[in-house]
Coordinates of C-alpha atoms in Angstrom, one line a residue:
D632 CA 20.4 -9.9 -8.3
D633 CA 19.0 -11.7 -11.3
R634 CA 15.9 -13.0 -9.4
I635 CA 15.1 -9.7 -7.6
Y636 CA 16.2 -7.1 -10.1
T637 CA 15.6 -8.7 -13.5
R638 CA 13.0 -11.5 -13.2
W639 CA 10.7 -9.6 -10.9
Q640 CA 10.8 -6.6 -13.1
R641 CA 9.7 -8.8 -16.0
I642 CA 7.0 -10.4 -13.9
F643 CA 5.6 -6.9 -12.9
R644 CA 5.3 -6.0 -16.6
G645 CA 2.6 -8.6 -16.9
V646 CA 0.7 -7.8 -13.6
R647 CA -2.3 -5.6 -13.7
P648 CA -3.3 -3.5 -10.7
F649 CA -6.6 -4.2 -8.9
P650 CA -9.5 -2.6 -10.7
H651 CA -10.3 1.0 -9.8
L652 CA -7.0 1.4 -7.9
A653 CA -5.7 4.1 -10.3
S654 CA -8.8 6.2 -10.1
F655 CA -8.9 5.8 -6.3
L656 CA -5.3 7.1 -6.1
R657 CA -6.1 10.0 -8.3
R658 CA -9.0 10.9 -6.1
L659 CA -6.7 10.9 -3.0
R660 CA -4.2 13.0 -4.9
D661 CA -6.9 15.4 -6.1
S662 CA -8.0 15.7 -2.4
D663 CA -4.6 16.9 -1.4
L664 CA -3.9 13.8 0.7
R665 CA -0.3 12.6 0.9
I666 CA 0.2 9.1 -0.5
G667 CA 3.0 6.7 -0.4
V668 CA 4.1 3.2 -1.3
L669 CA 5.9 0.7 0.9
S670 CA 7.0 -2.4 -0.9
D671 CA 9.1 -5.4 0.2
F672 CA 10.3 -5.6 -3.5
P673 CA 12.6 -3.1 -5.0
I674 CA 10.4 -0.4 -6.6
G675 CA 12.4 0.1 -9.8
D676 CA 10.0 0.5 -12.7
K677 CA 7.3 -1.5 -10.9
L678 CA 4.9 1.5 -10.5
A679 CA 5.2 2.5 -14.1
H680 CA 4.6 -1.1 -15.3
L681 CA 1.4 -1.2 -13.1
G682 CA 0.2 2.2 -14.5
L683 CA 0.6 3.8 -11.1
D684 CA 3.4 6.2 -12.0
I685 CA 1.5 9.2 -10.4
E686 CA 3.1 11.8 -8.2
W687 CA 3.8 9.9 -4.9
D688 CA 4.9 11.8 -1.8
C689 CA 6.9 8.8 -0.6
V690 CA 8.2 5.6 -2.2
I691 CA 10.0 3.1 0.1
S692 CA 11.2 -0.4 -0.4
A693 CA 12.7 -2.9 2.0
E694 CA 16.1 -2.1 0.6
D695 CA 15.7 1.5 1.9
T696 CA 15.0 0.2 5.5
G697 CA 17.0 -3.0 5.7
Y698 CA 13.8 -4.8 6.9
L699 CA 10.9 -6.7 5.4
K700 CA 7.3 -6.2 6.5
P701 CA 5.9 -6.9 9.2
N702 CA 9.0 -5.5 11.0
P703 CA 8.0 -2.1 12.4
E704 CA 11.0 -0.2 10.8
P705 CA 9.5 0.1 7.2
F706 CA 6.2 1.4 8.6
R707 CA 8.0 3.9 10.9
R708 CA 10.1 5.1 7.9
L709 CA 7.0 5.6 5.8
A710 CA 5.5 7.8 8.5
E711 CA 8.7 9.8 8.7
C712 CA 8.9 10.1 5.0
L713 CA 5.3 11.4 4.8
G714 CA 5.9 13.7 7.7
V715 CA 3.0 12.5 9.8
R716 CA 2.5 10.4 12.9
A717 CA 1.8 6.7 12.3
S718 CA -1.7 7.2 13.7
E719 CA -2.5 9.6 10.9
I720 CA -1.9 7.0 8.2
L721 CA -4.4 4.6 6.6
F722 CA -2.2 1.7 5.4
I723 CA -3.9 -0.3 2.7
G724 CA -2.6 -3.8 2.1
N725 CA -3.7 -7.2 0.8
N726 CA -1.5 -9.4 3.0
Y727 CA -3.0 -9.6 6.5
E728 CA 0.2 -10.9 8.2
Y729 CA 2.7 -8.6 6.6
D730 CA 0.7 -5.5 5.8
I731 CA -2.2 -5.2 8.3
L732 CA -0.5 -6.6 11.4
G733 CA 2.7 -4.8 10.7
A734 CA 1.0 -1.4 10.2
S735 CA -1.3 -1.8 13.1
R736 CA 1.5 -2.6 15.5
V737 CA 3.0 0.8 14.9
G738 CA -0.4 2.5 15.4
M739 CA -1.5 3.0 11.8
K740 CA -5.1 2.6 10.7
T741 CA -5.5 -0.3 8.3
A742 CA -7.6 -1.3 5.3
H743 CA -7.4 -4.9 4.3
L744 CA -8.0 -5.7 0.6
A745 CA -9.7 -9.1 0.9
R746 CA -12.9 -10.9 0.0
E747 CA -13.6 -11.7 3.7
P748 CA -12.2 -10.3 6.9
A749 CA -9.5 -12.4 8.5
E750 CA -10.5 -14.3 11.6
D751 CA -10.3 -11.9 14.6
S752 CA -9.1 -9.2 12.3
V753 CA -7.5 -6.1 13.6
A754 CA -8.1 -4.2 10.3
D755 CA -10.1 -1.1 10.7
V756 CA -11.9 -1.9 7.4
T757 CA -11.9 -4.9 5.0
F758 CA -12.9 -4.2 1.4
S759 CA -12.9 -6.1 -1.9
D760 CA -13.2 -3.2 -4.3
Y761 CA -11.5 0.1 -4.3
R762 CA -14.7 1.9 -5.2
E763 CA -16.1 0.6 -1.9
L764 CA -13.1 1.9 0.1
E765 CA -13.3 5.3 -1.7
S766 CA -16.9 5.7 -1.0
E767 CA -16.4 4.8 2.7
L768 CA -13.5 7.2 3.1
F769 CA -15.0 10.2 1.4
E770 CA -18.4 9.6 3.0
A771 CA -16.8 9.5 6.5
A772 CA -14.9 12.7 5.7
R773 CA -18.3 14.5 5.0
R774 CA -19.7 13.5 8.3

């Protein structure tokens, strides 16, 4: 309990989100897109500490599902919570094995936050800056 609920909460207070993430999320929200969070760690005050305490449509942690990523159950639960099919979700993650492979196995589209694509990557897109992903997503929507 101390490690997960107390120490991690303190650690998250010192973590800063990736640059431009907050503005990216606001743009998604302003575009009436549903957004959610799936975390292996208990959510607690994590989002507030990261400055990401916006109006989320769904917030799920491993504790809610009883499974850690890349198990399919958390990803299925996310789709259920958002009220959409898995194939309608773009799952964004920075861990290739847990986030990208887990999400793609249930049929989600994936965006991998990384400097370089993983070898033989299954990610639909790899990006290193949220402005890049935002531009790509909204440009594709205009086509």
